[in-house]
Amino acid sequence: LFVKVINLLKRLVDETLNFGTHIESISKKALSTLFIILRNIHCCDPGIMVKLYKTYVLPQLEYASPIWNHHLKKHIQILEKVQKVFTRIVFFKCFRKAKRTQTLPPYQARLKLLKLKSLKERRVINDLTFCFRILRKEVKLRASKYWVFRPTGLRSGGFGIDYHITGRRKYLTVFNSFFFRVARWLRLLPSDVMSSSNSRIFRKKLIKMDILSVLNISDV
């Protein structure tokens, strides 16, 4: 059993506990699934293609993403490549003949055309939603274990969320860690979003927002 656990961990993380190996693995599996769908489904309806993509490919790219979501650009691009390939093929398959054009629109334009969000934006929403569930006690995790709550100004009232760290060296180590970065993001959200009664409503509000712009996060 111990050997099996060690082998499983090797497939998820490297010797520095980096999830790069896992990210490359799920990207390859998602691409394989995507090509199987595109090879066997002969359909020019973009709505159907998007539904198939969301049903069979997206779950592979997002399962438990708050655990392994990474800040390195190379890992973000490895994941985003899957959706870039999908939007490119679907555009040429479903829209090129209708628009009589050979020009491929930029990635962001293709996302808008297919009513999709970038994978990076979806992972940010997943991170925020998971931490909001902790704050609302919807999961069995204590918020005080991960964050420090400080009183805000008298005008705004309530409490602000923070991540307690000491020393510059430690700061650089944890700056991009999960609970630290989400604490930064939560402080930037509008009060009407943070006052949502449950995580379902909270997530719906995030989806309607241009969340990357609100959080000052560069897009892919």
PDB file of C-alpha atoms in Angstrom:
ATOM      1  CA  LEU A   1       0.000   0.000   0.000  1.00  0.00           C
ATOM      2  CA  PHE A   2       2.804   2.393   0.880  1.00  0.00           C
ATOM      3  CA  VAL A   3       4.458   1.787  -2.493  1.00  0.00           C
ATOM      4  CA  LYS A   4       1.162   2.461  -4.282  1.00  0.00           C
ATOM      5  CA  VAL A   5       0.760   5.760  -2.423  1.00  0.00           C
ATOM      6  CA  ILE A   6       4.317   6.805  -3.322  1.00  0.00           C
ATOM      7  CA  ASN A   7       3.743   5.951  -7.007  1.00  0.00           C
ATOM      8  CA  LEU A   8       0.506   7.936  -6.989  1.00  0.00           C
ATOM      9  CA  LEU A   9       2.257  10.963  -5.475  1.00  0.00           C
ATOM     10  CA  LYS A  10       4.972  10.750  -8.126  1.00  0.00           C
ATOM     11  CA  ARG A  11       2.292  11.056 -10.793  1.00  0.00           C
ATOM     12  CA  LEU A  12       0.884  14.172  -9.067  1.00  0.00           C
ATOM     13  CA  VAL A  13       3.924  16.098  -7.849  1.00  0.00           C
ATOM     14  CA  ASP A  14       7.688  16.192  -8.409  1.00  0.00           C
ATOM     15  CA  GLU A  15      10.470  16.107  -5.826  1.00  0.00           C
ATOM     16  CA  THR A  16       9.812  19.786  -4.952  1.00  0.00           C
ATOM     17  CA  LEU A  17       6.060  19.158  -4.423  1.00  0.00           C
ATOM     18  CA  ASN A  18       5.295  21.008  -7.645  1.00  0.00           C
ATOM     19  CA  PHE A  19       2.115  20.015  -9.524  1.00  0.00           C
ATOM     20  CA  GLY A  20       3.685  20.560 -12.941  1.00  0.00           C
ATOM     21  CA  THR A  21       3.687  16.818 -13.637  1.00  0.00           C
ATOM     22  CA  HIS A  22      -0.019  16.593 -12.813  1.00  0.00           C
ATOM     23  CA  ILE A  23      -0.842  19.610 -14.987  1.00  0.00           C
ATOM     24  CA  GLU A  24       0.981  18.130 -17.984  1.00  0.00           C
ATOM     25  CA  SER A  25      -0.761  14.791 -17.434  1.00  0.00           C
ATOM     26  CA  ILE A  26      -4.312  16.145 -17.291  1.00  0.00           C
ATOM     27  CA  SER A  27      -3.642  18.404 -20.299  1.00  0.00           C
ATOM     28  CA  LYS A  28      -2.543  15.406 -22.386  1.00  0.00           C
ATOM     29  CA  LYS A  29      -5.577  13.375 -21.303  1.00  0.00           C
ATOM     30  CA  ALA A  30      -7.923  16.286 -22.040  1.00  0.00           C
ATOM     31  CA  LEU A  31      -6.402  16.770 -25.501  1.00  0.00           C
ATOM     32  CA  SER A  32      -6.772  13.057 -26.196  1.00  0.00           C
ATOM     33  CA  THR A  33     -10.447  13.169 -25.191  1.00  0.00           C
ATOM     34  CA  LEU A  34     -10.974  16.306 -27.276  1.00  0.00           C
ATOM     35  CA  PHE A  35      -9.544  14.722 -30.421  1.00  0.00           C
ATOM     36  CA  ILE A  36     -11.674  11.603 -29.924  1.00  0.00           C
ATOM     37  CA  ILE A  37     -14.781  13.821 -29.826  1.00  0.00           C
ATOM     38  CA  LEU A  38     -13.749  15.880 -32.850  1.00  0.00           C
ATOM     39  CA  ARG A  39     -12.838  12.760 -34.834  1.00  0.00           C
ATOM     40  CA  ASN A  40     -16.091  10.910 -34.155  1.00  0.00           C
ATOM     41  CA  ILE A  41     -18.714  13.665 -33.891  1.00  0.00           C
ATOM     42  CA  HIS A  42     -19.495  15.119 -37.312  1.00  0.00           C
ATOM     43  CA  CYS A  43     -21.442  18.196 -36.340  1.00  0.00           C
ATOM     44  CA  CYS A  44     -21.317  21.844 -37.384  1.00  0.00           C
ATOM     45  CA  ASP A  45     -23.509  23.146 -34.571  1.00  0.00           C
ATOM     46  CA  PRO A  46     -21.224  25.137 -32.203  1.00  0.00           C
ATOM     47  CA  GLY A  47     -23.739  24.799 -29.366  1.00  0.00           C
ATOM     48  CA  ILE A  48     -23.552  21.002 -29.454  1.00  0.00           C
ATOM     49  CA  MET A  49     -19.755  21.042 -29.716  1.00  0.00           C
ATOM     50  CA  VAL A  50     -19.475  23.331 -26.684  1.00  0.00           C
ATOM     51  CA  LYS A  51     -21.801  21.069 -24.677  1.00  0.00           C
ATOM     52  CA  LEU A  52     -19.671  18.035 -25.536  1.00  0.00           C
ATOM     53  CA  TYR A  53     -16.538  19.952 -24.562  1.00  0.00           C
ATOM     54  CA  LYS A  54     -18.021  21.046 -21.230  1.00  0.00           C
ATOM     55  CA  THR A  55     -19.246  17.523 -20.493  1.00  0.00           C
ATOM     56  CA  TYR A  56     -16.186  15.441 -21.357  1.00  0.00           C
ATOM     57  CA  VAL A  57     -13.135  17.730 -21.479  1.00  0.00           C
ATOM     58  CA  LEU A  58     -13.585  20.567 -18.977  1.00  0.00           C
ATOM     59  CA  PRO A  59     -14.052  18.258 -15.956  1.00  0.00           C
ATOM     60  CA  GLN A  60     -10.627  16.750 -16.654  1.00  0.00           C
ATOM     61  CA  LEU A  61      -9.061  20.216 -16.680  1.00  0.00           C
ATOM     62  CA  GLU A  62     -10.804  21.481 -13.541  1.00  0.00           C
ATOM     63  CA  TYR A  63     -11.229  18.572 -11.144  1.00  0.00           C
ATOM     64  CA  ALA A  64      -9.960  19.692  -7.693  1.00  0.00           C
ATOM     65  CA  SER A  65      -8.293  22.724  -9.306  1.00  0.00           C
ATOM     66  CA  PRO A  66      -7.998  24.703  -6.011  1.00  0.00           C
ATOM     67  CA  ILE A  67      -5.449  22.090  -4.893  1.00  0.00           C
ATOM     68  CA  TRP A  68      -3.126  22.230  -7.888  1.00  0.00           C
ATOM     69  CA  ASN A  69      -3.913  25.594  -9.523  1.00  0.00           C
ATOM     70  CA  HIS A  70      -0.539  27.107 -10.368  1.00  0.00           C
ATOM     71  CA  HIS A  71       0.691  30.678 -10.879  1.00  0.00           C
ATOM     72  CA  LEU A  72       3.526  29.905 -13.293  1.00  0.00           C
ATOM     73  CA  LYS A  73       2.865  31.170 -16.810  1.00  0.00           C
ATOM     74  CA  LYS A  74       4.140  27.982 -18.468  1.00  0.00           C
ATOM     75  CA  HIS A  75       1.618  25.836 -16.572  1.00  0.00           C
ATOM     76  CA  ILE A  76      -1.211  28.267 -17.299  1.00  0.00           C
ATOM     77  CA  GLN A  77      -0.380  28.102 -21.011  1.00  0.00           C
ATOM     78  CA  ILE A  78      -0.189  24.292 -21.005  1.00  0.00           C
ATOM     79  CA  LEU A  79      -3.756  24.120 -19.679  1.00  0.00           C
ATOM     80  CA  GLU A  80      -5.072  26.947 -21.848  1.00  0.00           C
ATOM     81  CA  LYS A  81      -3.680  25.260 -24.966  1.00  0.00           C
ATOM     82  CA  VAL A  82      -6.443  22.640 -24.785  1.00  0.00           C
ATOM     83  CA  GLN A  83      -9.204  25.231 -25.033  1.00  0.00           C
ATOM     84  CA  LYS A  84      -7.304  27.206 -27.676  1.00  0.00           C
ATOM     85  CA  VAL A  85      -7.156  24.089 -29.837  1.00  0.00           C
ATOM     86  CA  PHE A  86     -10.854  23.424 -29.285  1.00  0.00           C
ATOM     87  CA  THR A  87     -11.970  26.974 -30.162  1.00  0.00           C
ATOM     88  CA  ARG A  88      -9.721  27.060 -33.227  1.00  0.00           C
ATOM     89  CA  ILE A  89     -11.032  23.783 -34.653  1.00  0.00           C
ATOM     90  CA  VAL A  90     -14.668  24.619 -33.862  1.00  0.00           C
ATOM     91  CA  PHE A  91     -14.327  28.010 -35.541  1.00  0.00           C
ATOM     92  CA  PHE A  92     -13.016  26.530 -38.773  1.00  0.00           C
ATOM     93  CA  LYS A  93     -15.562  23.715 -38.585  1.00  0.00           C
ATOM     94  CA  CYS A  94     -18.675  25.725 -37.712  1.00  0.00           C
ATOM     95  CA  PHE A  95     -18.119  29.386 -38.636  1.00  0.00           C
ATOM     96  CA  ARG A  96     -15.638  29.639 -41.497  1.00  0.00           C
ATOM     97  CA  LYS A  97     -18.068  28.621 -44.246  1.00  0.00           C
ATOM     98  CA  ALA A  98     -20.880  30.770 -42.840  1.00  0.00           C
ATOM     99  CA  LYS A  99     -18.669  33.886 -42.642  1.00  0.00           C
ATOM    100  CA  ARG A 100     -16.725  33.041 -45.812  1.00  0.00           C
ATOM    101  CA  THR A 101     -13.434  33.953 -44.216  1.00  0.00           C
ATOM    102  CA  GLN A 102     -10.121  32.183 -43.744  1.00  0.00           C
ATOM    103  CA  THR A 103      -8.975  34.515 -40.956  1.00  0.00           C
ATOM    104  CA  LEU A 104      -8.801  33.039 -37.483  1.00  0.00           C
ATOM    105  CA  PRO A 105      -9.990  35.521 -34.824  1.00  0.00           C
ATOM    106  CA  PRO A 106      -7.907  36.011 -31.651  1.00  0.00           C
ATOM    107  CA  TYR A 107      -8.482  33.603 -28.762  1.00  0.00           C
ATOM    108  CA  GLN A 108     -10.533  36.093 -26.735  1.00  0.00           C
ATOM    109  CA  ALA A 109     -12.812  36.742 -29.725  1.00  0.00           C
ATOM    110  CA  ARG A 110     -13.338  32.996 -30.175  1.00  0.00           C
ATOM    111  CA  LEU A 111     -14.228  32.649 -26.481  1.00  0.00           C
ATOM    112  CA  LYS A 112     -16.811  35.410 -26.832  1.00  0.00           C
ATOM    113  CA  LEU A 113     -18.215  33.801 -29.980  1.00  0.00           C
ATOM    114  CA  LEU A 114     -18.645  30.439 -28.199  1.00  0.00           C
ATOM    115  CA  LYS A 115     -19.728  32.024 -24.882  1.00  0.00           C
ATOM    116  CA  LEU A 116     -16.827  30.499 -22.980  1.00  0.00           C
ATOM    117  CA  LYS A 117     -14.524  31.848 -20.295  1.00  0.00           C
ATOM    118  CA  SER A 118     -10.785  31.243 -20.316  1.00  0.00           C
ATOM    119  CA  LEU A 119      -9.626  28.326 -18.200  1.00  0.00           C
ATOM    120  CA  LYS A 120      -7.586  30.732 -16.098  1.00  0.00           C
ATOM    121  CA  GLU A 121     -10.700  32.758 -15.275  1.00  0.00           C
ATOM    122  CA  ARG A 122     -12.662  29.608 -14.462  1.00  0.00           C
ATOM    123  CA  ARG A 123      -9.953  28.456 -12.037  1.00  0.00           C
ATOM    124  CA  VAL A 124      -9.972  31.852 -10.321  1.00  0.00           C
ATOM    125  CA  ILE A 125     -13.735  31.531  -9.861  1.00  0.00           C
ATOM    126  CA  ASN A 126     -13.282  27.995  -8.507  1.00  0.00           C
ATOM    127  CA  ASP A 127     -10.649  29.204  -6.017  1.00  0.00           C
ATOM    128  CA  LEU A 128     -12.834  32.069  -4.807  1.00  0.00           C
ATOM    129  CA  THR A 129     -15.917  29.862  -4.502  1.00  0.00           C
ATOM    130  CA  PHE A 130     -14.070  27.223  -2.486  1.00  0.00           C
ATOM    131  CA  CYS A 131     -12.729  29.815  -0.033  1.00  0.00           C
ATOM    132  CA  PHE A 132     -16.148  31.445   0.235  1.00  0.00           C
ATOM    133  CA  ARG A 133     -17.531  28.029   1.217  1.00  0.00           C
ATOM    134  CA  ILE A 134     -14.956  27.915   3.996  1.00  0.00           C
ATOM    135  CA  LEU A 135     -15.980  31.374   5.189  1.00  0.00           C
ATOM    136  CA  ARG A 136     -19.675  30.390   5.129  1.00  0.00           C
ATOM    137  CA  LYS A 137     -18.926  27.116   6.950  1.00  0.00           C
ATOM    138  CA  GLU A 138     -20.263  25.030   4.082  1.00  0.00           C
ATOM    139  CA  VAL A 139     -17.251  22.716   4.419  1.00  0.00           C
ATOM    140  CA  LYS A 140     -15.577  21.286   7.507  1.00  0.00           C
ATOM    141  CA  LEU A 141     -12.582  23.634   7.461  1.00  0.00           C
ATOM    142  CA  ARG A 142     -11.964  26.428   9.973  1.00  0.00           C
ATOM    143  CA  ALA A 143     -11.342  29.804   8.320  1.00  0.00           C
ATOM    144  CA  SER A 144      -9.290  30.967  11.320  1.00  0.00           C
ATOM    145  CA  LYS A 145      -6.771  28.234  10.561  1.00  0.00           C
ATOM    146  CA  TYR A 146      -5.871  29.837   7.238  1.00  0.00           C
ATOM    147  CA  TRP A 147      -6.624  33.554   7.573  1.00  0.00           C
ATOM    148  CA  VAL A 148      -6.431  36.449  10.015  1.00  0.00           C
ATOM    149  CA  PHE A 149      -9.498  38.686  10.347  1.00  0.00           C
ATOM    150  CA  ARG A 150      -8.830  42.359  10.994  1.00  0.00           C
ATOM    151  CA  PRO A 151     -11.376  45.166  11.624  1.00  0.00           C
ATOM    152  CA  THR A 152     -11.846  47.436   8.607  1.00  0.00           C
ATOM    153  CA  GLY A 153     -12.463  51.200   8.676  1.00  0.00           C
ATOM    154  CA  LEU A 154     -15.374  52.621  10.619  1.00  0.00           C
ATOM    155  CA  ARG A 155     -17.159  53.651   7.435  1.00  0.00           C
ATOM    156  CA  SER A 156     -17.143  50.210   5.877  1.00  0.00           C
ATOM    157  CA  GLY A 157     -17.482  48.217   9.105  1.00  0.00           C
ATOM    158  CA  GLY A 158     -17.025  44.464   9.370  1.00  0.00           C
ATOM    159  CA  PHE A 159     -13.763  42.584   9.050  1.00  0.00           C
ATOM    160  CA  GLY A 160     -11.097  42.272   6.395  1.00  0.00           C
ATOM    161  CA  ILE A 161      -9.432  38.958   5.567  1.00  0.00           C
ATOM    162  CA  ASP A 162      -5.655  38.623   5.595  1.00  0.00           C
ATOM    163  CA  TYR A 163      -2.935  35.993   5.617  1.00  0.00           C
ATOM    164  CA  HIS A 164      -0.571  36.263   8.557  1.00  0.00           C
ATOM    165  CA  ILE A 165       3.116  36.147   7.564  1.00  0.00           C
ATOM    166  CA  THR A 166       6.342  37.471   9.049  1.00  0.00           C
ATOM    167  CA  GLY A 167       9.659  38.208   7.382  1.00  0.00           C
ATOM    168  CA  ARG A 168      10.481  39.005   3.744  1.00  0.00           C
ATOM    169  CA  ARG A 169      11.803  35.542   2.978  1.00  0.00           C
ATOM    170  CA  LYS A 170       8.622  33.903   4.172  1.00  0.00           C
ATOM    171  CA  TYR A 171       6.537  36.519   2.321  1.00  0.00           C
ATOM    172  CA  LEU A 172       8.158  35.635  -0.999  1.00  0.00           C
ATOM    173  CA  THR A 173       7.533  31.957  -0.308  1.00  0.00           C
ATOM    174  CA  VAL A 174       3.818  32.219   0.383  1.00  0.00           C
ATOM    175  CA  PHE A 175       2.872  35.148  -1.890  1.00  0.00           C
ATOM    176  CA  ASN A 176       1.461  32.837  -4.588  1.00  0.00           C
ATOM    177  CA  SER A 177       0.222  30.153  -2.217  1.00  0.00           C
ATOM    178  CA  PHE A 178      -3.476  29.320  -2.395  1.00  0.00           C
ATOM    179  CA  PHE A 179      -4.819  30.929   0.789  1.00  0.00           C
ATOM    180  CA  PHE A 180      -2.628  34.011   0.482  1.00  0.00           C
ATOM    181  CA  ARG A 181      -3.584  34.873  -3.086  1.00  0.00           C
ATOM    182  CA  VAL A 182      -7.283  34.234  -2.466  1.00  0.00           C
ATOM    183  CA  ALA A 183      -7.143  36.511   0.601  1.00  0.00           C
ATOM    184  CA  ARG A 184      -5.857  39.270  -1.713  1.00  0.00           C
ATOM    185  CA  TRP A 185      -8.631  38.596  -4.202  1.00  0.00           C
ATOM    186  CA  LEU A 186     -11.425  38.518  -1.619  1.00  0.00           C
ATOM    187  CA  ARG A 187     -10.452  41.999  -0.407  1.00  0.00           C
ATOM    188  CA  LEU A 188     -10.996  43.331  -3.946  1.00  0.00           C
ATOM    189  CA  LEU A 189     -14.512  41.943  -4.425  1.00  0.00           C
ATOM    190  CA  PRO A 190     -17.524  44.287  -4.133  1.00  0.00           C
ATOM    191  CA  SER A 191     -19.410  44.150  -0.835  1.00  0.00           C
ATOM    192  CA  ASP A 192     -22.624  42.964  -2.512  1.00  0.00           C
ATOM    193  CA  VAL A 193     -20.754  39.899  -3.818  1.00  0.00           C
ATOM    194  CA  MET A 194     -19.166  39.101  -0.443  1.00  0.00           C
ATOM    195  CA  SER A 195     -22.542  39.419   1.271  1.00  0.00           C
ATOM    196  CA  SER A 196     -24.028  36.555  -0.780  1.00  0.00           C
ATOM    197  CA  SER A 197     -26.036  34.204   1.404  1.00  0.00           C
ATOM    198  CA  ASN A 198     -24.438  31.036  -0.003  1.00  0.00           C
ATOM    199  CA  SER A 199     -21.709  29.870  -2.377  1.00  0.00           C
ATOM    200  CA  ARG A 200     -24.142  29.128  -5.222  1.00  0.00           C
ATOM    201  CA  ILE A 201     -25.288  32.746  -5.376  1.00  0.00           C
ATOM    202  CA  PHE A 202     -21.702  33.918  -4.861  1.00  0.00           C
ATOM    203  CA  ARG A 203     -20.502  31.892  -7.849  1.00  0.00           C
ATOM    204  CA  LYS A 204     -23.296  33.165 -10.093  1.00  0.00           C
ATOM    205  CA  LYS A 205     -22.296  36.760  -9.299  1.00  0.00           C
ATOM    206  CA  LEU A 206     -18.665  36.003 -10.095  1.00  0.00           C
ATOM    207  CA  ILE A 207     -19.583  34.449 -13.448  1.00  0.00           C
ATOM    208  CA  LYS A 208     -21.477  37.590 -14.452  1.00  0.00           C
ATOM    209  CA  MET A 209     -18.449  39.774 -13.632  1.00  0.00           C
ATOM    210  CA  ASP A 210     -15.255  40.364 -15.583  1.00  0.00           C
ATOM    211  CA  ILE A 211     -13.478  38.851 -12.611  1.00  0.00           C
ATOM    212  CA  LEU A 212      -9.925  39.106 -13.979  1.00  0.00           C
ATOM    213  CA  SER A 213     -10.298  42.866 -14.476  1.00  0.00           C
ATOM    214  CA  VAL A 214     -11.790  43.315 -11.008  1.00  0.00           C
ATOM    215  CA  LEU A 215      -8.867  41.429  -9.430  1.00  0.00           C
ATOM    216  CA  ASN A 216      -6.237  43.076 -11.673  1.00  0.00           C
ATOM    217  CA  ILE A 217      -5.119  39.713 -13.050  1.00  0.00           C
ATOM    218  CA  SER A 218      -3.603  39.597 -16.534  1.00  0.00           C
ATOM    219  CA  ASP A 219      -5.441  37.376 -18.977  1.00  0.00           C
ATOM    220  CA  VAL A 220      -3.815  34.659 -21.077  1.00  0.00           C
TER     221      VAL A 220
END
